[in-house]
Amino acid sequence: MSRRRRRVLRTVLIAAPLLVGVYALAGFFGVPLLVQKVIFPRVSEGLHGEARVARVACNPFVLSLTLEGIEVVDAAGARVAGVGRVYANLQIVSLWRGGPHFRELLLEEPFAAAEVAEDGTVNLAELVKPSPEPSEPPDAAEEPWRFSADRFELRSGRVEFRDHTPETMFEAIATPIDAVFEDLDTAPENSNVHRFAAALEGGGTLTWEGKFFLDPLSSEGRIELAGLTLERFQPYLTQVTSAELTEGVTGVTLRYRFAPVRTPQVAEVAVES
């Protein structure tokens, strides 16, 4: 072996472990710091409140990221959204698919609380600060951002709704919400039809079936509420009559279509039954 080849081989043998070490340090320590000290504070800047995470772990050799204790609180410190644990396993094919592709994406104990105040304002709408400048219309020639996952699972989710506009507060809670989406893909050419169901505290079920896309954000589908006990809607009835609901069940099916960032915006809801 010539002296030049020995020199090149020695350089490779020294550089390779160093590069692996730098990559490991960046993944195991740099990524968690970036998420906790940069990304979440940047998200908080756009909120009338704060987004925070308790723990972040990254394994750069299997391209996995784990976040625990995610919380979004409003200006008063009330928790309005969160996720107990997020596990994401990114795949290398993301480099040429036009967006992140996950082998597995798991959300454990996702939570959201929507609340309508006495003046009609909604906490989730008030949470996000208005943009100081109008957003530019998307370039028609630009490829839409794509998100895909071989398996996307929601586990033990919970959604709460409270309405303070009636004299007596109305409350509805859907839990547990469990859903598994196989071969999820938000590319426009995919039908992307999925379904999940949840039980409602106090009786009844919530079923959703539809499709959604991320770029631009849009969704259409069907929401079915079944087995709802009528007496739980007494707070609304009291506003217009002295009649009192004592028993009975009902259900309703809604078809919807919305695209809040398109021009023009689309927001359509139709009652089927």
JSON list of N, CA, C and O in Angstrom, two decimals, residues 84-132:
[
{"chain": "A", "resi": 84, "resn": "GLY", "atom": "N", "xyz": [-50.08, 13.73, 26.61]},
{"chain": "A", "resi": 84, "resn": "GLY", "atom": "CA", "xyz": [-49.27, 13.09, 27.64]},
{"chain": "A", "resi": 84, "resn": "GLY", "atom": "C", "xyz": [-47.94, 12.61, 27.12]},
{"chain": "A", "resi": 84, "resn": "GLY", "atom": "O", "xyz": [-46.90, 12.80, 27.74]},
{"chain": "A", "resi": 85, "resn": "ARG", "atom": "N", "xyz": [-47.97, 12.00, 25.92]},
{"chain": "A", "resi": 85, "resn": "ARG", "atom": "CA", "xyz": [-46.72, 11.48, 25.33]},
{"chain": "A", "resi": 85, "resn": "ARG", "atom": "C", "xyz": [-46.87, 11.40, 23.82]},
{"chain": "A", "resi": 85, "resn": "ARG", "atom": "O", "xyz": [-47.90, 10.99, 23.31]},
{"chain": "A", "resi": 86, "resn": "VAL", "atom": "N", "xyz": [-45.83, 11.86, 23.14]},
{"chain": "A", "resi": 86, "resn": "VAL", "atom": "CA", "xyz": [-45.76, 11.75, 21.68]},
{"chain": "A", "resi": 86, "resn": "VAL", "atom": "C", "xyz": [-44.53, 10.92, 21.34]},
{"chain": "A", "resi": 86, "resn": "VAL", "atom": "O", "xyz": [-43.43, 11.19, 21.82]},
{"chain": "A", "resi": 87, "resn": "TYR", "atom": "N", "xyz": [-44.74, 9.90, 20.50]},
{"chain": "A", "resi": 87, "resn": "TYR", "atom": "CA", "xyz": [-43.60, 9.12, 20.00]},
{"chain": "A", "resi": 87, "resn": "TYR", "atom": "C", "xyz": [-43.65, 9.15, 18.48]},
{"chain": "A", "resi": 87, "resn": "TYR", "atom": "O", "xyz": [-44.67, 8.82, 17.87]},
{"chain": "A", "resi": 88, "resn": "ALA", "atom": "N", "xyz": [-42.55, 9.57, 17.86]},
{"chain": "A", "resi": 88, "resn": "ALA", "atom": "CA", "xyz": [-42.48, 9.67, 16.41]},
{"chain": "A", "resi": 88, "resn": "ALA", "atom": "C", "xyz": [-41.24, 8.95, 15.91]},
{"chain": "A", "resi": 88, "resn": "ALA", "atom": "O", "xyz": [-40.14, 9.18, 16.42]},
{"chain": "A", "resi": 89, "resn": "ASN", "atom": "N", "xyz": [-41.42, 8.08, 14.93]},
{"chain": "A", "resi": 89, "resn": "ASN", "atom": "CA", "xyz": [-40.31, 7.34, 14.32]},
{"chain": "A", "resi": 89, "resn": "ASN", "atom": "C", "xyz": [-40.23, 7.74, 12.84]},
{"chain": "A", "resi": 89, "resn": "ASN", "atom": "O", "xyz": [-40.99, 7.24, 12.02]},
{"chain": "A", "resi": 90, "resn": "LEU", "atom": "N", "xyz": [-39.35, 8.68, 12.56]},
{"chain": "A", "resi": 90, "resn": "LEU", "atom": "CA", "xyz": [-39.21, 9.22, 11.21]},
{"chain": "A", "resi": 90, "resn": "LEU", "atom": "C", "xyz": [-38.46, 8.25, 10.31]},
{"chain": "A", "resi": 90, "resn": "LEU", "atom": "O", "xyz": [-37.59, 7.50, 10.77]},
{"chain": "A", "resi": 91, "resn": "GLN", "atom": "N", "xyz": [-38.80, 8.25, 9.02]},
{"chain": "A", "resi": 91, "resn": "GLN", "atom": "CA", "xyz": [-38.14, 7.38, 8.06]},
{"chain": "A", "resi": 91, "resn": "GLN", "atom": "C", "xyz": [-37.28, 8.19, 7.11]},
{"chain": "A", "resi": 91, "resn": "GLN", "atom": "O", "xyz": [-37.59, 9.35, 6.78]},
{"chain": "A", "resi": 92, "resn": "ILE", "atom": "N", "xyz": [-36.20, 7.57, 6.64]},
{"chain": "A", "resi": 92, "resn": "ILE", "atom": "CA", "xyz": [-35.25, 8.26, 5.77]},
{"chain": "A", "resi": 92, "resn": "ILE", "atom": "C", "xyz": [-35.88, 8.65, 4.44]},
{"chain": "A", "resi": 92, "resn": "ILE", "atom": "O", "xyz": [-35.43, 9.59, 3.78]},
{"chain": "A", "resi": 93, "resn": "VAL", "atom": "N", "xyz": [-36.97, 7.98, 4.05]},
{"chain": "A", "resi": 93, "resn": "VAL", "atom": "CA", "xyz": [-37.62, 8.31, 2.77]},
{"chain": "A", "resi": 93, "resn": "VAL", "atom": "C", "xyz": [-38.22, 9.71, 2.79]},
{"chain": "A", "resi": 93, "resn": "VAL", "atom": "O", "xyz": [-38.61, 10.23, 1.75]},
{"chain": "A", "resi": 94, "resn": "SER", "atom": "N", "xyz": [-38.29, 10.33, 3.97]},
{"chain": "A", "resi": 94, "resn": "SER", "atom": "CA", "xyz": [-38.79, 11.70, 4.07]},
{"chain": "A", "resi": 94, "resn": "SER", "atom": "C", "xyz": [-37.98, 12.66, 3.20]},
{"chain": "A", "resi": 94, "resn": "SER", "atom": "O", "xyz": [-38.50, 13.69, 2.75]},
{"chain": "A", "resi": 95, "resn": "LEU", "atom": "N", "xyz": [-36.71, 12.32, 2.94]},
{"chain": "A", "resi": 95, "resn": "LEU", "atom": "CA", "xyz": [-35.85, 13.20, 2.17]},
{"chain": "A", "resi": 95, "resn": "LEU", "atom": "C", "xyz": [-36.34, 13.40, 0.74]},
{"chain": "A", "resi": 95, "resn": "LEU", "atom": "O", "xyz": [-36.11, 14.44, 0.15]},
{"chain": "A", "resi": 96, "resn": "TRP", "atom": "N", "xyz": [-37.01, 12.40, 0.17]},
{"chain": "A", "resi": 96, "resn": "TRP", "atom": "CA", "xyz": [-37.45, 12.53, -1.22]},
{"chain": "A", "resi": 96, "resn": "TRP", "atom": "C", "xyz": [-38.97, 12.41, -1.39]},
{"chain": "A", "resi": 96, "resn": "TRP", "atom": "O", "xyz": [-39.48, 12.35, -2.49]},
{"chain": "A", "resi": 97, "resn": "ARG", "atom": "N", "xyz": [-39.72, 12.41, -0.29]},
{"chain": "A", "resi": 97, "resn": "ARG", "atom": "CA", "xyz": [-41.18, 12.32, -0.40]},
{"chain": "A", "resi": 97, "resn": "ARG", "atom": "C", "xyz": [-41.87, 13.68, -0.30]},
{"chain": "A", "resi": 97, "resn": "ARG", "atom": "O", "xyz": [-43.09, 13.78, -0.36]},
{"chain": "A", "resi": 98, "resn": "GLY", "atom": "N", "xyz": [-41.12, 14.73, -0.10]},
{"chain": "A", "resi": 98, "resn": "GLY", "atom": "CA", "xyz": [-41.72, 16.06, -0.04]},
{"chain": "A", "resi": 98, "resn": "GLY", "atom": "C", "xyz": [-42.35, 16.40, 1.29]},
{"chain": "A", "resi": 98, "resn": "GLY", "atom": "O", "xyz": [-43.18, 17.31, 1.38]},
{"chain": "A", "resi": 99, "resn": "GLY", "atom": "N", "xyz": [-41.96, 15.71, 2.34]},
{"chain": "A", "resi": 99, "resn": "GLY", "atom": "CA", "xyz": [-42.51, 15.95, 3.67]},
{"chain": "A", "resi": 99, "resn": "GLY", "atom": "C", "xyz": [-42.18, 14.79, 4.59]},
{"chain": "A", "resi": 99, "resn": "GLY", "atom": "O", "xyz": [-41.69, 13.74, 4.14]},
{"chain": "A", "resi": 100, "resn": "PRO", "atom": "N", "xyz": [-42.43, 14.94, 5.90]},
{"chain": "A", "resi": 100, "resn": "PRO", "atom": "CA", "xyz": [-42.07, 13.88, 6.84]},
{"chain": "A", "resi": 100, "resn": "PRO", "atom": "C", "xyz": [-42.91, 12.62, 6.64]},
{"chain": "A", "resi": 100, "resn": "PRO", "atom": "O", "xyz": [-44.12, 12.69, 6.48]},
{"chain": "A", "resi": 101, "resn": "HIS", "atom": "N", "xyz": [-42.24, 11.49, 6.67]},
{"chain": "A", "resi": 101, "resn": "HIS", "atom": "CA", "xyz": [-42.92, 10.19, 6.62]},
{"chain": "A", "resi": 101, "resn": "HIS", "atom": "C", "xyz": [-42.51, 9.40, 7.86]},
{"chain": "A", "resi": 101, "resn": "HIS", "atom": "O", "xyz": [-41.33, 9.20, 8.12]},
{"chain": "A", "resi": 102, "resn": "PHE", "atom": "N", "xyz": [-43.51, 8.95, 8.62]},
{"chain": "A", "resi": 102, "resn": "PHE", "atom": "CA", "xyz": [-43.26, 8.25, 9.87]},
{"chain": "A", "resi": 102, "resn": "PHE", "atom": "C", "xyz": [-43.63, 6.77, 9.74]},
{"chain": "A", "resi": 102, "resn": "PHE", "atom": "O", "xyz": [-44.65, 6.44, 9.15]},
{"chain": "A", "resi": 103, "resn": "ARG", "atom": "N", "xyz": [-42.79, 5.94, 10.30]},
{"chain": "A", "resi": 103, "resn": "ARG", "atom": "CA", "xyz": [-43.17, 4.53, 10.42]},
{"chain": "A", "resi": 103, "resn": "ARG", "atom": "C", "xyz": [-44.25, 4.39, 11.47]},
{"chain": "A", "resi": 103, "resn": "ARG", "atom": "O", "xyz": [-45.19, 3.63, 11.32]},
{"chain": "A", "resi": 104, "resn": "GLU", "atom": "N", "xyz": [-44.09, 5.16, 12.55]},
{"chain": "A", "resi": 104, "resn": "GLU", "atom": "CA", "xyz": [-45.08, 5.15, 13.63]},
{"chain": "A", "resi": 104, "resn": "GLU", "atom": "C", "xyz": [-45.18, 6.53, 14.24]},
{"chain": "A", "resi": 104, "resn": "GLU", "atom": "O", "xyz": [-44.18, 7.21, 14.47]},
{"chain": "A", "resi": 105, "resn": "LEU", "atom": "N", "xyz": [-46.41, 6.96, 14.50]},
{"chain": "A", "resi": 105, "resn": "LEU", "atom": "CA", "xyz": [-46.66, 8.22, 15.20]},
{"chain": "A", "resi": 105, "resn": "LEU", "atom": "C", "xyz": [-47.74, 7.96, 16.23]},
{"chain": "A", "resi": 105, "resn": "LEU", "atom": "O", "xyz": [-48.86, 7.57, 15.88]},
{"chain": "A", "resi": 106, "resn": "LEU", "atom": "N", "xyz": [-47.40, 8.13, 17.49]},
{"chain": "A", "resi": 106, "resn": "LEU", "atom": "CA", "xyz": [-48.31, 7.81, 18.59]},
{"chain": "A", "resi": 106, "resn": "LEU", "atom": "C", "xyz": [-48.55, 9.04, 19.45]},
{"chain": "A", "resi": 106, "resn": "LEU", "atom": "O", "xyz": [-47.60, 9.71, 19.87]},
{"chain": "A", "resi": 107, "resn": "LEU", "atom": "N", "xyz": [-49.83, 9.32, 19.73]},
{"chain": "A", "resi": 107, "resn": "LEU", "atom": "CA", "xyz": [-50.22, 10.38, 20.66]},
{"chain": "A", "resi": 107, "resn": "LEU", "atom": "C", "xyz": [-51.00, 9.73, 21.79]},
{"chain": "A", "resi": 107, "resn": "LEU", "atom": "O", "xyz": [-52.10, 9.22, 21.59]},
{"chain": "A", "resi": 108, "resn": "GLU", "atom": "N", "xyz": [-50.41, 9.73, 22.99]},
{"chain": "A", "resi": 108, "resn": "GLU", "atom": "CA", "xyz": [-51.06, 9.18, 24.17]},
{"chain": "A", "resi": 108, "resn": "GLU", "atom": "C", "xyz": [-51.68, 10.30, 25.00]},
{"chain": "A", "resi": 108, "resn": "GLU", "atom": "O", "xyz": [-51.05, 11.33, 25.24]},
{"chain": "A", "resi": 109, "resn": "GLU", "atom": "N", "xyz": [-52.93, 10.11, 25.38]},
{"chain": "A", "resi": 109, "resn": "GLU", "atom": "CA", "xyz": [-53.66, 11.05, 26.21]},
{"chain": "A", "resi": 109, "resn": "GLU", "atom": "C", "xyz": [-53.69, 12.46, 25.63]},
{"chain": "A", "resi": 109, "resn": "GLU", "atom": "O", "xyz": [-53.41, 13.45, 26.34]},
{"chain": "A", "resi": 110, "resn": "PRO", "atom": "N", "xyz": [-54.03, 12.61, 24.34]},
{"chain": "A", "resi": 110, "resn": "PRO", "atom": "CA", "xyz": [-54.24, 13.98, 23.83]},
{"chain": "A", "resi": 110, "resn": "PRO", "atom": "C", "xyz": [-55.47, 14.59, 24.48]},
{"chain": "A", "resi": 110, "resn": "PRO", "atom": "O", "xyz": [-56.44, 13.90, 24.80]},
{"chain": "A", "resi": 111, "resn": "PHE", "atom": "N", "xyz": [-55.41, 15.89, 24.67]},
{"chain": "A", "resi": 111, "resn": "PHE", "atom": "CA", "xyz": [-56.46, 16.58, 25.43]},
{"chain": "A", "resi": 111, "resn": "PHE", "atom": "C", "xyz": [-56.75, 17.93, 24.80]},
{"chain": "A", "resi": 111, "resn": "PHE", "atom": "O", "xyz": [-55.84, 18.63, 24.34]},
{"chain": "A", "resi": 112, "resn": "ALA", "atom": "N", "xyz": [-58.02, 18.31, 24.76]},
{"chain": "A", "resi": 112, "resn": "ALA", "atom": "CA", "xyz": [-58.41, 19.65, 24.32]},
{"chain": "A", "resi": 112, "resn": "ALA", "atom": "C", "xyz": [-59.65, 20.07, 25.08]},
{"chain": "A", "resi": 112, "resn": "ALA", "atom": "O", "xyz": [-60.55, 19.25, 25.32]},
{"chain": "A", "resi": 113, "resn": "ALA", "atom": "N", "xyz": [-59.70, 21.32, 25.50]},
{"chain": "A", "resi": 113, "resn": "ALA", "atom": "CA", "xyz": [-60.84, 21.86, 26.24]},
{"chain": "A", "resi": 113, "resn": "ALA", "atom": "C", "xyz": [-61.32, 23.13, 25.57]},
{"chain": "A", "resi": 113, "resn": "ALA", "atom": "O", "xyz": [-60.63, 24.15, 25.59]},
{"chain": "A", "resi": 114, "resn": "ALA", "atom": "N", "xyz": [-62.49, 23.06, 24.95]},
{"chain": "A", "resi": 114, "resn": "ALA", "atom": "CA", "xyz": [-63.10, 24.24, 24.32]},
{"chain": "A", "resi": 114, "resn": "ALA", "atom": "C", "xyz": [-64.12, 24.82, 25.28]},
{"chain": "A", "resi": 114, "resn": "ALA", "atom": "O", "xyz": [-64.94, 24.10, 25.85]},
{"chain": "A", "resi": 115, "resn": "GLU", "atom": "N", "xyz": [-64.08, 26.13, 25.47]},
{"chain": "A", "resi": 115, "resn": "GLU", "atom": "CA", "xyz": [-64.97, 26.77, 26.44]},
{"chain": "A", "resi": 115, "resn": "GLU", "atom": "C", "xyz": [-65.51, 28.07, 25.85]},
{"chain": "A", "resi": 115, "resn": "GLU", "atom": "O", "xyz": [-64.76, 28.90, 25.35]},
{"chain": "A", "resi": 116, "resn": "VAL", "atom": "N", "xyz": [-66.83, 28.21, 25.91]},
{"chain": "A", "resi": 116, "resn": "VAL", "atom": "CA", "xyz": [-67.49, 29.43, 25.44]},
{"chain": "A", "resi": 116, "resn": "VAL", "atom": "C", "xyz": [-67.83, 30.27, 26.66]},
{"chain": "A", "resi": 116, "resn": "VAL", "atom": "O", "xyz": [-68.55, 29.83, 27.56]},
{"chain": "A", "resi": 117, "resn": "ALA", "atom": "N", "xyz": [-67.31, 31.48, 26.69]},
{"chain": "A", "resi": 117, "resn": "ALA", "atom": "CA", "xyz": [-67.55, 32.37, 27.82]},
{"chain": "A", "resi": 117, "resn": "ALA", "atom": "C", "xyz": [-68.95, 32.97, 27.74]},
{"chain": "A", "resi": 117, "resn": "ALA", "atom": "O", "xyz": [-69.65, 32.84, 26.73]},
{"chain": "A", "resi": 118, "resn": "GLU", "atom": "N", "xyz": [-69.36, 33.67, 28.79]},
{"chain": "A", "resi": 118, "resn": "GLU", "atom": "CA", "xyz": [-70.69, 34.27, 28.83]},
{"chain": "A", "resi": 118, "resn": "GLU", "atom": "C", "xyz": [-70.90, 35.30, 27.72]},
{"chain": "A", "resi": 118, "resn": "GLU", "atom": "O", "xyz": [-72.03, 35.49, 27.25]},
{"chain": "A", "resi": 119, "resn": "ASP", "atom": "N", "xyz": [-69.82, 35.93, 27.27]},
{"chain": "A", "resi": 119, "resn": "ASP", "atom": "CA", "xyz": [-69.95, 36.92, 26.19]},
{"chain": "A", "resi": 119, "resn": "ASP", "atom": "C", "xyz": [-69.86, 36.29, 24.80]},
{"chain": "A", "resi": 119, "resn": "ASP", "atom": "O", "xyz": [-69.85, 37.00, 23.80]},
{"chain": "A", "resi": 120, "resn": "GLY", "atom": "N", "xyz": [-69.76, 34.95, 24.74]},
{"chain": "A", "resi": 120, "resn": "GLY", "atom": "CA", "xyz": [-69.73, 34.26, 23.46]},
{"chain": "A", "resi": 120, "resn": "GLY", "atom": "C", "xyz": [-68.35, 34.01, 22.88]},
{"chain": "A", "resi": 120, "resn": "GLY", "atom": "O", "xyz": [-68.23, 33.35, 21.85]},
{"chain": "A", "resi": 121, "resn": "THR", "atom": "N", "xyz": [-67.31, 34.51, 23.51]},
{"chain": "A", "resi": 121, "resn": "THR", "atom": "CA", "xyz": [-65.96, 34.27, 23.01]},
{"chain": "A", "resi": 121, "resn": "THR", "atom": "C", "xyz": [-65.53, 32.83, 23.32]},
{"chain": "A", "resi": 121, "resn": "THR", "atom": "O", "xyz": [-65.92, 32.26, 24.34]},
{"chain": "A", "resi": 122, "resn": "VAL", "atom": "N", "xyz": [-64.72, 32.28, 22.43]},
{"chain": "A", "resi": 122, "resn": "VAL", "atom": "CA", "xyz": [-64.26, 30.89, 22.56]},
{"chain": "A", "resi": 122, "resn": "VAL", "atom": "C", "xyz": [-62.78, 30.90, 22.94]},
{"chain": "A", "resi": 122, "resn": "VAL", "atom": "O", "xyz": [-61.97, 31.59, 22.30]},
{"chain": "A", "resi": 123, "resn": "ASN", "atom": "N", "xyz": [-62.43, 30.16, 23.96]},
{"chain": "A", "resi": 123, "resn": "ASN", "atom": "CA", "xyz": [-61.06, 30.20, 24.47]},
{"chain": "A", "resi": 123, "resn": "ASN", "atom": "C", "xyz": [-60.02, 29.81, 23.42]},
{"chain": "A", "resi": 123, "resn": "ASN", "atom": "O", "xyz": [-58.95, 30.41, 23.34]},
{"chain": "A", "resi": 124, "resn": "LEU", "atom": "N", "xyz": [-60.33, 28.82, 22.60]},
{"chain": "A", "resi": 124, "resn": "LEU", "atom": "CA", "xyz": [-59.35, 28.37, 21.61]},
{"chain": "A", "resi": 124, "resn": "LEU", "atom": "C", "xyz": [-59.11, 29.44, 20.54]},
{"chain": "A", "resi": 124, "resn": "LEU", "atom": "O", "xyz": [-58.00, 29.61, 20.05]},
{"chain": "A", "resi": 125, "resn": "ALA", "atom": "N", "xyz": [-60.17, 30.17, 20.18]},
{"chain": "A", "resi": 125, "resn": "ALA", "atom": "CA", "xyz": [-60.02, 31.24, 19.19]},
{"chain": "A", "resi": 125, "resn": "ALA", "atom": "C", "xyz": [-59.23, 32.40, 19.77]},
{"chain": "A", "resi": 125, "resn": "ALA", "atom": "O", "xyz": [-58.48, 33.08, 19.05]},
{"chain": "A", "resi": 126, "resn": "GLU", "atom": "N", "xyz": [-59.39, 32.66, 21.06]},
{"chain": "A", "resi": 126, "resn": "GLU", "atom": "CA", "xyz": [-58.68, 33.76, 21.70]},
{"chain": "A", "resi": 126, "resn": "GLU", "atom": "C", "xyz": [-57.24, 33.39, 22.03]},
{"chain": "A", "resi": 126, "resn": "GLU", "atom": "O", "xyz": [-56.43, 34.27, 22.36]},
{"chain": "A", "resi": 127, "resn": "LEU", "atom": "N", "xyz": [-56.90, 32.10, 21.95]},
{"chain": "A", "resi": 127, "resn": "LEU", "atom": "CA", "xyz": [-55.57, 31.66, 22.35]},
{"chain": "A", "resi": 127, "resn": "LEU", "atom": "C", "xyz": [-54.48, 32.13, 21.39]},
{"chain": "A", "resi": 127, "resn": "LEU", "atom": "O", "xyz": [-53.38, 32.49, 21.80]},
{"chain": "A", "resi": 128, "resn": "VAL", "atom": "N", "xyz": [-54.77, 32.12, 20.10]},
{"chain": "A", "resi": 128, "resn": "VAL", "atom": "CA", "xyz": [-53.76, 32.44, 19.09]},
{"chain": "A", "resi": 128, "resn": "VAL", "atom": "C", "xyz": [-53.74, 33.93, 18.81]},
{"chain": "A", "resi": 128, "resn": "VAL", "atom": "O", "xyz": [-54.78, 34.54, 18.55]},
{"chain": "A", "resi": 129, "resn": "LYS", "atom": "N", "xyz": [-52.56, 34.52, 18.85]},
{"chain": "A", "resi": 129, "resn": "LYS", "atom": "CA", "xyz": [-52.42, 35.94, 18.54]},
{"chain": "A", "resi": 129, "resn": "LYS", "atom": "C", "xyz": [-52.65, 36.17, 17.05]},
{"chain": "A", "resi": 129, "resn": "LYS", "atom": "O", "xyz": [-52.22, 35.36, 16.22]},
{"chain": "A", "resi": 130, "resn": "PRO", "atom": "N", "xyz": [-53.32, 37.26, 16.69]},
{"chain": "A", "resi": 130, "resn": "PRO", "atom": "CA", "xyz": [-53.51, 37.55, 15.27]},
{"chain": "A", "resi": 130, "resn": "PRO", "atom": "C", "xyz": [-52.18, 37.86, 14.60]},
{"chain": "A", "resi": 130, "resn": "PRO", "atom": "O", "xyz": [-51.27, 38.43, 15.21]},
{"chain": "A", "resi": 131, "resn": "SER", "atom": "N", "xyz": [-52.06, 37.45, 13.35]},
{"chain": "A", "resi": 131, "resn": "SER", "atom": "CA", "xyz": [-50.83, 37.71, 12.61]},
{"chain": "A", "resi": 131, "resn": "SER", "atom": "C", "xyz": [-50.69, 39.20, 12.34]},
{"chain": "A", "resi": 131, "resn": "SER", "atom": "O", "xyz": [-51.65, 39.85, 11.91]},
{"chain": "A", "resi": 132, "resn": "PRO", "atom": "N", "xyz": [-49.51, 39.80, 12.57]},
{"chain": "A", "resi": 132, "resn": "PRO", "atom": "CA", "xyz": [-49.34, 41.24, 12.35]},
{"chain": "A", "resi": 132, "resn": "PRO", "atom": "C", "xyz": [-49.44, 41.63, 10.89]},
{"chain": "A", "resi": 132, "resn": "PRO", "atom": "O", "xyz": [-49.73, 42.76, 10.56]}
]
